Amino acid sequence: MGKVKFFHICALNLSPLLRQLSDGEGQGAEVKKLNMKVYKFGGTSVGSPDNMRMVMKIITDGEQKLVVLSAMSGTTNSLLQISGAIASGEKENAAGIASQLEKKYEKVVSELYANEVSRQKAMAVVYEVFGLIRSFFDIPYTEKTEKVIVAQGELISTQLFTLLMVEAGFSTVLLPALDFMRVDDERAAYLPAIRTLLAELMGSSPEVDYYITQGFICRNPQGEIDNLERGGSDYTASLIGAAINSEEIQIWTDIDGFHNNDPRYVDHTRKIDQLSFLEAAELAYFGAKILHPQTVLPARVQNIPVRLKNTMNPSDSGTLITTESDGTGIKAVAAKDGITAIKIRSARMLMAYGFLKRVFEIFEKYKTPIDMISTSEVAVSLTIDNTKFLDQISEELLAFGEVEVDRDMSIICIVGDIITEETGFASRVFNALDGIPIRMISYGGSRFNISVLVPTAHKKSTLQTLSDKLLN
Ligand code: ASP
Ligand code: MG
């Protein structure tokens, strides 16, 4: 297998998984694909009884498959609010949010099932989960509290859905993700364990048509409940796809696939039919909210096609992501908000070596990934999106010279297969950006991406002008 290149500094975080995948522990594309697809449905897809029934209709086509579900939409946010309230000692507030959420589930259960037996089983699930949540109100809050509470969203949705499938007479089994999803000490997915444990679990019920499991949740090396971070259900699906060497991974959401620009800010966007893994990774990382950025990697290394599909419009072919790019040129633009730019100006950088290394070491020390970087002889600018340690980082950077921090910036990412474009490409991009106050540019770092940093106040106009001048 060829060497895998990193496309962003932050991708270094993935190195344990990359190592597992490319060391032969991940068996690579040569191994025969399992004739089974992995389907993942997001929060809106399971967000109401009607939508759950729609999901049931989509998956029950007679082909054996493994189905990953998110929590019902809104639930994860509410669970985080509950745990936040417990953390700050606001027990009544926590109880209020929990009761509201519980009522929502009582309503879902009352509308979801055809018979009383299923309804009672489902209510028992709901009461057990909310009983567990309330048990945290009177004990001291620890880090584990949040992890356990936030895991309940996927635990409920999958149990309610499995009951629905069983009631409808489908051969279905719930595979508990906590029994096979594993992360290592760095909270990076640990594929060898996932592969072995999942194979054992599936092996003990081989005749089942539909395997259901939870996205997002996992256990850490201490055996405690943990998670793959917000939006992590997509990542679960691709890890499972890689673990069983599935023939295809389908990510079902509430939009037809990747669009060539952000439909929330720009009129007349178009769906993209096909993207390469590398183009999709850039788009997912830089803002196109449809796919969790880490999702592409396991699929790409095992060469498993990923298809993005719309639960509300299942006949649409969606976006297909494979090794093939759909020709050269610009495919899409996307924006990532909440970016902070840091400029370090230092006379000592002049003609010196080892300077950048020492700058990077500070970011490494605070486990803060860097997205964009641009340097001159006397200054270096870089961007971060995790500002948890910004004060400490700025403080330490002062040892090198002046430090300037700009908040509320957005990275605008222009994605495509760009290098083979005729000359004049850069000037087309820059002409399109005429009138936009650009703070940084990254060009040539990757053949699939050109990034510019603009104040978030100018994001919408930047996206619109790029759409008008480059995409249409
Ligand atoms: N439920 C989790 C979240 O809202 C994971 C997911 O939906 O992908 O972040
Ligand atoms: Mg999602």
Coordinates of C-alpha atoms and ligand atoms in Angstrom, one line a residue:
M1 CA 0.0 0.0 0.0
G2 CA 1.3 3.4 -0.9
K3 CA 2.4 6.0 1.7
V4 CA -0.4 8.0 3.1
K5 CA 0.1 11.7 3.1
F6 CA -1.3 14.0 5.7
F7 CA -3.3 16.9 4.3
H8 CA -3.5 19.0 7.4
I9 CA -1.4 19.3 10.5
C10 CA -4.4 18.3 12.5
A11 CA -4.5 15.0 10.6
L12 CA -1.5 14.0 12.7
N13 CA -4.1 13.3 15.4
L14 CA -5.2 10.4 13.3
S15 CA -1.9 8.8 13.0
P16 CA -2.6 5.7 15.3
L17 CA -5.5 4.8 13.1
L18 CA -3.5 5.4 9.9
R19 CA -0.8 3.2 11.3
Q20 CA -3.3 0.4 12.1
L21 CA -4.8 0.7 8.7
S22 CA -1.6 0.8 6.7
D23 CA 0.4 -1.7 8.8
G24 CA -1.6 -4.6 7.5
E25 CA -3.7 -4.7 10.6
G26 CA -6.2 -3.0 8.4
Q27 CA -6.3 -5.5 5.6
G28 CA -6.4 -3.1 2.7
A29 CA -8.2 -3.1 -0.5
E30 CA -6.8 -6.5 -1.6
V31 CA -9.0 -8.4 0.8
K32 CA -12.4 -9.5 -0.6
K33 CA -15.2 -7.1 0.4
L34 CA -17.9 -8.4 2.6
N35 CA -21.2 -8.4 0.7
M36 CA -22.8 -6.1 3.2
K37 CA -23.5 -2.4 3.3
V38 CA -23.3 -0.1 6.3
Y39 CA -26.0 2.5 6.5
K40 CA -25.9 5.4 8.9
F41 CA -28.9 7.6 9.6
G42 CA -28.5 11.0 11.3
G43 CA -30.5 12.8 13.9
T44 CA -33.2 14.2 11.6
S45 CA -33.6 10.8 9.9
V46 CA -34.7 9.3 13.2
G47 CA -36.1 12.6 14.5
S48 CA -39.8 11.7 14.6
P49 CA -42.0 8.6 14.4
D50 CA -42.7 9.2 10.8
N51 CA -39.1 9.6 9.9
M52 CA -38.2 6.4 11.8
R53 CA -40.8 4.5 9.8
M54 CA -39.3 6.0 6.6
V55 CA -35.8 4.7 7.7
M56 CA -37.4 1.3 8.3
K57 CA -38.8 1.3 4.8
I58 CA -35.4 2.3 3.3
I59 CA -33.4 -0.4 5.0
T60 CA -35.8 -3.3 4.6
D61 CA -35.0 -4.2 1.0
G62 CA -34.2 -7.8 1.8
E63 CA -30.4 -7.2 1.7
Q64 CA -28.5 -7.9 4.9
K65 CA -27.0 -4.7 6.3
L66 CA -25.6 -3.0 9.4
V67 CA -27.4 0.2 10.4
V68 CA -25.8 2.9 12.5
L69 CA -28.2 5.4 14.2
S70 CA -27.6 8.8 15.7
A71 CA -29.6 10.2 18.6
M72 CA -32.9 11.8 17.7
S73 CA -32.3 15.4 16.6
G74 CA -32.0 17.8 19.5
T75 CA -31.4 15.0 22.1
T76 CA -27.6 15.3 22.3
N77 CA -27.8 19.0 22.8
S78 CA -30.4 18.6 25.6
L79 CA -28.3 15.9 27.3
L80 CA -25.3 18.2 27.2
Q81 CA -27.4 20.9 28.8
I82 CA -28.5 18.5 31.5
S83 CA -24.9 17.5 32.3
G84 CA -23.8 21.1 32.1
A85 CA -26.5 22.1 34.7
I86 CA -25.4 19.2 37.0
A87 CA -21.8 20.4 36.6
S88 CA -22.7 23.9 37.8
G89 CA -24.9 22.6 40.6
E90 CA -28.2 23.7 39.0
K91 CA -30.1 20.6 39.9
E92 CA -33.5 22.1 39.3
N93 CA -32.5 23.3 35.9
A94 CA -31.2 19.8 35.0
A95 CA -34.4 18.2 36.3
G96 CA -36.5 20.6 34.2
I97 CA -34.6 19.8 31.0
A98 CA -34.7 16.1 31.7
S99 CA -38.5 16.1 32.3
Q100 CA -39.1 18.0 29.1
L101 CA -37.0 15.6 27.1
E102 CA -38.7 12.6 28.8
K103 CA -42.1 14.0 27.7
K104 CA -40.9 14.2 24.2
Y105 CA -39.9 10.5 24.3
E106 CA -43.3 9.6 25.9
K107 CA -45.0 11.2 22.9
V108 CA -42.7 9.5 20.4
V109 CA -43.4 6.1 22.0
S110 CA -47.1 6.8 22.0
E111 CA -47.1 7.4 18.3
L112 CA -44.5 5.0 17.0
Y113 CA -45.9 1.5 17.6
A114 CA -48.8 -0.5 16.4
N115 CA -49.4 -2.6 19.5
E116 CA -49.4 -2.2 23.3
V117 CA -46.7 -4.7 24.1
S118 CA -44.1 -2.8 22.0
R119 CA -45.3 0.4 23.5
Q120 CA -44.8 -0.9 27.1
K121 CA -41.3 -2.3 26.2
A122 CA -40.4 1.1 24.7
M123 CA -41.7 3.0 27.7
A124 CA -39.6 0.8 30.0
V125 CA -36.5 1.8 28.0
V126 CA -37.4 5.5 28.3
Y127 CA -38.0 5.3 32.1
E128 CA -34.8 3.3 32.6
V129 CA -32.7 5.9 30.7
F130 CA -34.3 8.8 32.5
G131 CA -33.9 7.1 35.8
L132 CA -30.2 6.7 35.1
I133 CA -29.9 10.4 34.1
R134 CA -31.6 11.4 37.4
S135 CA -29.3 9.2 39.4
F136 CA -26.5 11.7 38.6
F137 CA -28.4 14.7 40.2
D138 CA -27.4 13.8 43.7
I139 CA -23.8 12.5 43.3
P140 CA -20.7 14.6 42.7
Y141 CA -20.2 15.6 39.1
T142 CA -17.1 14.1 37.4
E143 CA -15.9 14.0 33.8
K144 CA -17.6 10.6 33.5
T145 CA -21.0 12.1 34.2
E146 CA -21.1 13.9 30.9
K147 CA -19.9 10.9 28.9
V148 CA -22.5 8.6 30.4
I149 CA -25.4 11.1 30.1
V150 CA -24.6 12.1 26.5
A151 CA -24.4 8.4 25.5
Q152 CA -28.1 8.0 26.3
G153 CA -29.3 9.6 23.1
E154 CA -28.0 6.9 20.8
L155 CA -28.9 4.2 23.4
I156 CA -32.5 5.3 23.3
S157 CA -32.9 5.8 19.6
T158 CA -31.5 2.4 18.7
Q159 CA -33.6 0.6 21.2
L160 CA -36.8 2.3 20.1
F161 CA -36.0 1.6 16.5
T162 CA -35.1 -2.0 17.1
L163 CA -38.5 -2.5 18.8
L164 CA -40.1 -1.0 15.8
M165 CA -38.3 -3.4 13.4
V166 CA -39.1 -6.4 15.6
E167 CA -42.8 -5.3 15.9
A168 CA -42.9 -5.1 12.1
G169 CA -41.6 -8.7 11.9
F170 CA -38.1 -8.0 10.5
S171 CA -35.2 -10.2 11.6
T172 CA -33.3 -7.6 13.6
V173 CA -30.6 -7.6 16.3
L174 CA -29.2 -4.7 18.3
L175 CA -25.4 -4.8 18.5
P176 CA -24.3 -2.7 21.5
A177 CA -21.6 -0.3 20.3
L178 CA -20.2 -0.3 23.8
D179 CA -19.3 -3.9 23.3
F180 CA -17.1 -3.3 20.3
M181 CA -16.3 0.4 19.6
R182 CA -12.9 1.1 21.2
V183 CA -10.7 4.2 21.4
D184 CA -7.1 4.3 22.6
D185 CA -5.6 6.6 25.2
E186 CA -5.6 9.5 22.7
R187 CA -9.3 9.0 22.0
A188 CA -8.4 7.7 18.5
A189 CA -10.3 4.8 17.2
Y190 CA -8.6 1.4 17.8
L191 CA -9.5 -0.6 14.8
P192 CA -7.9 -4.0 15.6
A193 CA -10.1 -4.3 18.7
I194 CA -13.2 -3.0 16.9
R195 CA -12.6 -5.6 14.1
T196 CA -12.2 -8.5 16.5
L197 CA -15.0 -7.7 18.9
L198 CA -17.5 -6.8 16.1
A199 CA -16.7 -10.0 14.2
E200 CA -17.4 -12.0 17.4
L201 CA -20.7 -10.2 18.0
M202 CA -21.9 -10.6 14.5
G203 CA -20.8 -14.2 14.4
S204 CA -23.0 -15.1 17.3
S205 CA -26.1 -14.1 15.3
P206 CA -25.1 -14.7 11.7
E207 CA -28.6 -15.3 10.2
V208 CA -29.9 -11.9 11.1
D209 CA -31.0 -9.6 8.2
Y210 CA -30.6 -6.2 9.9
Y211 CA -28.0 -5.4 12.5
I212 CA -28.6 -2.1 14.3
T213 CA -26.0 -0.2 16.4
Q214 CA -25.3 3.1 18.0
G215 CA -23.2 5.7 16.4
F216 CA -21.0 8.1 18.4
I217 CA -20.5 6.0 21.6
C218 CA -17.6 3.8 22.5
R219 CA -15.4 2.7 25.4
N220 CA -11.9 4.0 26.3
P221 CA -9.0 1.7 27.4
Q222 CA -10.2 2.0 31.0
G223 CA -13.5 0.4 29.9
E224 CA -15.4 3.7 30.6
I225 CA -18.1 5.0 28.3
D226 CA -16.7 7.6 25.9
N227 CA -17.6 9.1 22.5
L228 CA -16.2 10.0 19.1
E229 CA -17.0 13.7 19.6
R230 CA -19.9 15.7 18.2
G231 CA -21.2 14.4 14.8
G232 CA -19.2 11.2 15.4
S233 CA -21.9 8.8 14.2
D234 CA -20.6 9.1 10.6
Y235 CA -17.2 8.1 11.9
T236 CA -18.7 5.1 13.6
A237 CA -20.2 4.0 10.3
S238 CA -16.9 4.3 8.4
L239 CA -14.9 2.5 11.2
I240 CA -17.5 -0.3 11.0
G241 CA -17.2 -0.3 7.2
A242 CA -13.4 -0.6 7.5
A243 CA -13.7 -3.2 10.3
I244 CA -15.9 -5.6 8.3
N245 CA -14.5 -4.5 4.9
S246 CA -18.0 -3.6 3.7
E247 CA -18.8 -3.1 0.0
E248 CA -20.2 0.4 0.6
I249 CA -20.9 2.9 3.4
Q250 CA -24.0 5.0 3.0
I251 CA -24.5 8.1 5.1
W252 CA -28.1 9.2 5.1
T253 CA -29.0 12.8 6.2
D254 CA -31.6 15.4 5.3
I255 CA -29.8 16.8 2.2
D256 CA -29.1 15.3 -1.2
G257 CA -25.4 15.2 -0.7
F258 CA -22.5 17.6 -0.9
H259 CA -23.4 20.8 -2.5
N260 CA -21.0 23.0 -4.5
N261 CA -21.6 25.8 -2.0
D262 CA -23.3 26.3 1.3
P263 CA -27.1 26.4 0.6
R264 CA -27.6 28.2 3.9
Y265 CA -25.8 31.3 2.6
V266 CA -25.8 31.1 -1.1
D267 CA -28.6 30.8 -3.7
H268 CA -28.6 28.3 -6.5
T269 CA -26.2 25.7 -5.2
R270 CA -25.9 22.4 -7.0
K271 CA -25.5 18.9 -5.7
I272 CA -22.1 17.3 -6.6
D273 CA -22.6 13.8 -8.0
Q274 CA -19.1 12.5 -7.5
L275 CA -16.0 13.4 -5.5
S276 CA -12.7 11.7 -4.7
F277 CA -11.9 10.8 -1.1
L278 CA -9.3 13.6 -1.0
E279 CA -11.7 16.2 -2.2
A280 CA -14.4 15.0 0.2
A281 CA -12.0 15.1 3.1
E282 CA -11.1 18.7 2.4
L283 CA -14.8 19.7 2.1
A284 CA -15.8 17.8 5.2
Y285 CA -12.9 19.3 7.2
F286 CA -13.4 22.8 6.0
G287 CA -17.0 23.4 6.8
A288 CA -19.4 21.4 4.7
K289 CA -21.3 20.2 7.8
I290 CA -22.8 17.2 6.0
L291 CA -20.0 14.7 6.9
H292 CA -17.9 14.3 10.0
P293 CA -14.3 15.1 8.8
Q294 CA -12.7 11.9 10.1
T295 CA -15.2 9.7 8.2
V296 CA -13.3 9.7 5.0
L297 CA -10.1 8.2 6.2
P298 CA -11.0 4.6 7.1
A299 CA -13.1 4.3 4.0
R300 CA -10.3 5.7 1.8
V301 CA -7.6 3.5 3.1
Q302 CA -9.8 0.4 2.7
N303 CA -11.1 1.7 -0.6
I304 CA -14.8 1.5 0.4
P305 CA -17.1 3.8 -1.6
V306 CA -19.0 6.2 0.6
R307 CA -22.4 7.4 -0.6
L308 CA -24.3 10.4 0.8
K309 CA -28.0 10.0 0.6
N310 CA -31.1 11.9 1.6
T311 CA -33.7 10.1 3.8
M312 CA -36.4 12.5 2.7
N313 CA -35.6 11.9 -1.0
P314 CA -34.3 8.3 -1.2
S315 CA -34.5 8.0 -5.0
D316 CA -31.9 10.7 -5.5
S317 CA -28.5 9.1 -6.2
G318 CA -26.8 11.5 -3.7
T319 CA -23.0 12.1 -3.8
L320 CA -20.7 9.2 -4.4
I321 CA -17.2 9.3 -2.9
T322 CA -14.6 7.0 -4.3
T323 CA -10.9 7.1 -5.5
E324 CA -12.1 8.6 -8.7
S325 CA -12.4 12.3 -9.1
D326 CA -15.0 13.5 -11.5
G327 CA -12.5 15.4 -13.7
T328 CA -10.4 18.4 -12.9
G329 CA -11.3 21.9 -11.9
I330 CA -13.1 23.5 -9.0
K331 CA -15.9 21.4 -7.6
A332 CA -17.0 23.3 -4.5
V333 CA -16.5 25.9 -1.9
A334 CA -17.2 25.7 1.8
A335 CA -16.6 27.9 4.9
K336 CA -15.5 27.0 8.3
D337 CA -16.3 29.5 11.1
G338 CA -14.9 30.2 14.5
I339 CA -11.4 30.5 13.3
T340 CA -8.8 32.5 15.2
A341 CA -5.7 33.8 13.4
I342 CA -2.4 34.3 15.3
K343 CA 0.5 36.3 13.9
I344 CA 3.9 36.1 15.4
R345 CA 6.4 38.7 14.3
S346 CA 10.0 38.2 15.2
A347 CA 13.2 39.8 14.0
R348 CA 14.9 36.6 15.3
M349 CA 13.1 34.6 12.6
L350 CA 15.2 36.3 10.0
M351 CA 17.6 33.8 8.4
A352 CA 17.1 31.5 11.4
Y353 CA 16.4 27.8 11.3
G354 CA 14.4 25.8 13.9
F355 CA 12.1 28.8 14.5
L356 CA 8.9 27.2 13.2
K357 CA 9.7 24.0 15.0
R358 CA 9.7 25.8 18.3
V359 CA 6.5 27.6 17.4
F360 CA 4.8 24.4 16.5
E361 CA 6.0 22.7 19.7
I362 CA 3.9 25.2 21.7
F363 CA 0.8 24.2 19.8
E364 CA 1.7 20.5 20.2
K365 CA 2.1 21.0 24.0
Y366 CA -1.5 22.3 24.2
K367 CA -2.8 19.7 21.8
T368 CA -4.1 22.5 19.5
P369 CA -4.3 21.6 15.8
I370 CA -3.3 24.2 13.3
D371 CA -5.3 24.6 10.1
M372 CA -3.7 27.2 7.9
I373 CA -0.2 28.6 7.9
S374 CA 1.6 31.3 6.0
T375 CA 5.1 32.6 6.6
S376 CA 7.3 35.6 5.6
E377 CA 10.8 36.2 6.5
V378 CA 9.9 38.0 9.7
A379 CA 6.5 36.7 10.6
V380 CA 4.3 33.7 10.6
S381 CA 0.5 33.6 10.6
L382 CA -1.5 30.5 11.5
T383 CA -5.0 29.6 12.4
I384 CA -6.7 27.5 15.0
D385 CA -10.3 26.7 15.8
N386 CA -9.9 25.3 19.3
T387 CA -9.2 28.3 21.5
K388 CA -9.3 26.5 24.8
F389 CA -5.6 27.2 25.4
L390 CA -5.3 30.4 23.4
D391 CA -4.2 32.5 26.4
Q392 CA -1.5 30.0 27.4
I393 CA -0.3 29.7 23.8
S394 CA -0.2 33.5 23.2
E395 CA 1.7 33.9 26.5
E396 CA 4.3 31.4 25.4
L397 CA 4.6 32.8 21.9
L398 CA 5.5 36.2 23.3
A399 CA 8.9 34.7 24.0
F400 CA 9.5 34.9 20.2
G401 CA 8.2 38.5 19.5
E402 CA 5.0 40.4 19.0
V403 CA 1.8 38.3 19.0
E404 CA -1.4 39.5 17.3
V405 CA -4.7 37.6 17.6
D406 CA -7.7 38.1 15.3
R407 CA -10.9 36.3 16.2
D408 CA -14.2 35.7 14.3
M409 CA -12.5 34.7 11.1
S410 CA -13.7 32.1 8.5
I411 CA -11.7 29.8 6.3
I412 CA -13.1 29.7 2.8
C413 CA -12.0 26.5 1.2
I414 CA -12.0 26.1 -2.6
V415 CA -12.0 22.4 -3.4
G416 CA -11.4 20.4 -6.6
D417 CA -8.7 18.7 -8.6
I418 CA -6.7 21.8 -9.3
I419 CA -3.2 21.2 -10.2
T420 CA -3.9 20.0 -13.8
E421 CA -5.8 23.1 -14.6
E422 CA -4.4 25.4 -17.2
T423 CA -2.2 28.2 -16.0
G424 CA -4.2 31.3 -15.1
F425 CA -6.0 29.4 -12.4
A426 CA -4.6 31.4 -9.5
S427 CA -5.6 34.7 -11.3
R428 CA -9.1 33.4 -11.8
V429 CA -9.4 32.8 -8.1
F430 CA -7.9 36.1 -7.1
N431 CA -10.1 38.0 -9.6
A432 CA -13.1 36.3 -8.1
L433 CA -12.0 37.5 -4.7
D434 CA -11.7 41.2 -5.8
G435 CA -13.0 43.4 -3.1
I436 CA -12.8 40.8 -0.3
P437 CA -10.5 41.6 2.6
I438 CA -8.3 38.5 2.7
R439 CA -6.2 37.9 5.8
M440 CA -4.4 34.8 4.7
I441 CA -4.1 32.6 1.6
S442 CA -3.0 29.0 1.4
Y443 CA -2.2 27.8 -2.1
G444 CA -0.2 24.8 -3.2
G445 CA -0.4 23.0 0.2
S446 CA -2.6 20.4 -1.4
R447 CA -3.7 20.0 -5.0
F448 CA -7.2 19.6 -3.8
N449 CA -7.6 22.8 -1.8
I450 CA -7.0 26.5 -1.9
S451 CA -8.0 28.3 1.4
V452 CA -8.4 31.9 2.1
L453 CA -9.0 33.5 5.5
V454 CA -11.6 36.3 5.7
P455 CA -13.4 38.0 8.6
T456 CA -16.7 36.1 9.2
A457 CA -18.6 39.2 8.5
H458 CA -17.5 38.8 4.9
K459 CA -18.1 35.1 4.6
K460 CA -21.5 35.2 2.9
S461 CA -20.3 37.7 0.3
T462 CA -17.1 35.7 -0.3
L463 CA -19.1 32.5 -0.8
Q464 CA -21.6 34.2 -3.1
T465 CA -18.9 35.8 -5.3
L466 CA -17.0 32.5 -5.6
S467 CA -20.3 30.8 -6.6
D468 CA -21.0 33.5 -9.2
K469 CA -17.5 33.7 -10.7
L470 CA -16.1 30.3 -10.3
L471 CA -18.8 27.7 -10.1
N472 CA -21.4 28.9 -12.6
Ligands
ASP1 N1 -25.6 12.4 18.5 C1 -24.3 12.9 18.3 C2 -24.3 14.4 18.0 O1 -25.3 15.0 17.9 C3 -23.5 12.2 17.2 C4 -24.1 12.3 15.8 O2 -25.3 12.6 15.7 O3 -23.3 12.0 14.9 O4 -23.2 15.0 17.9
MG2 MG -24.0 14.5 11.5

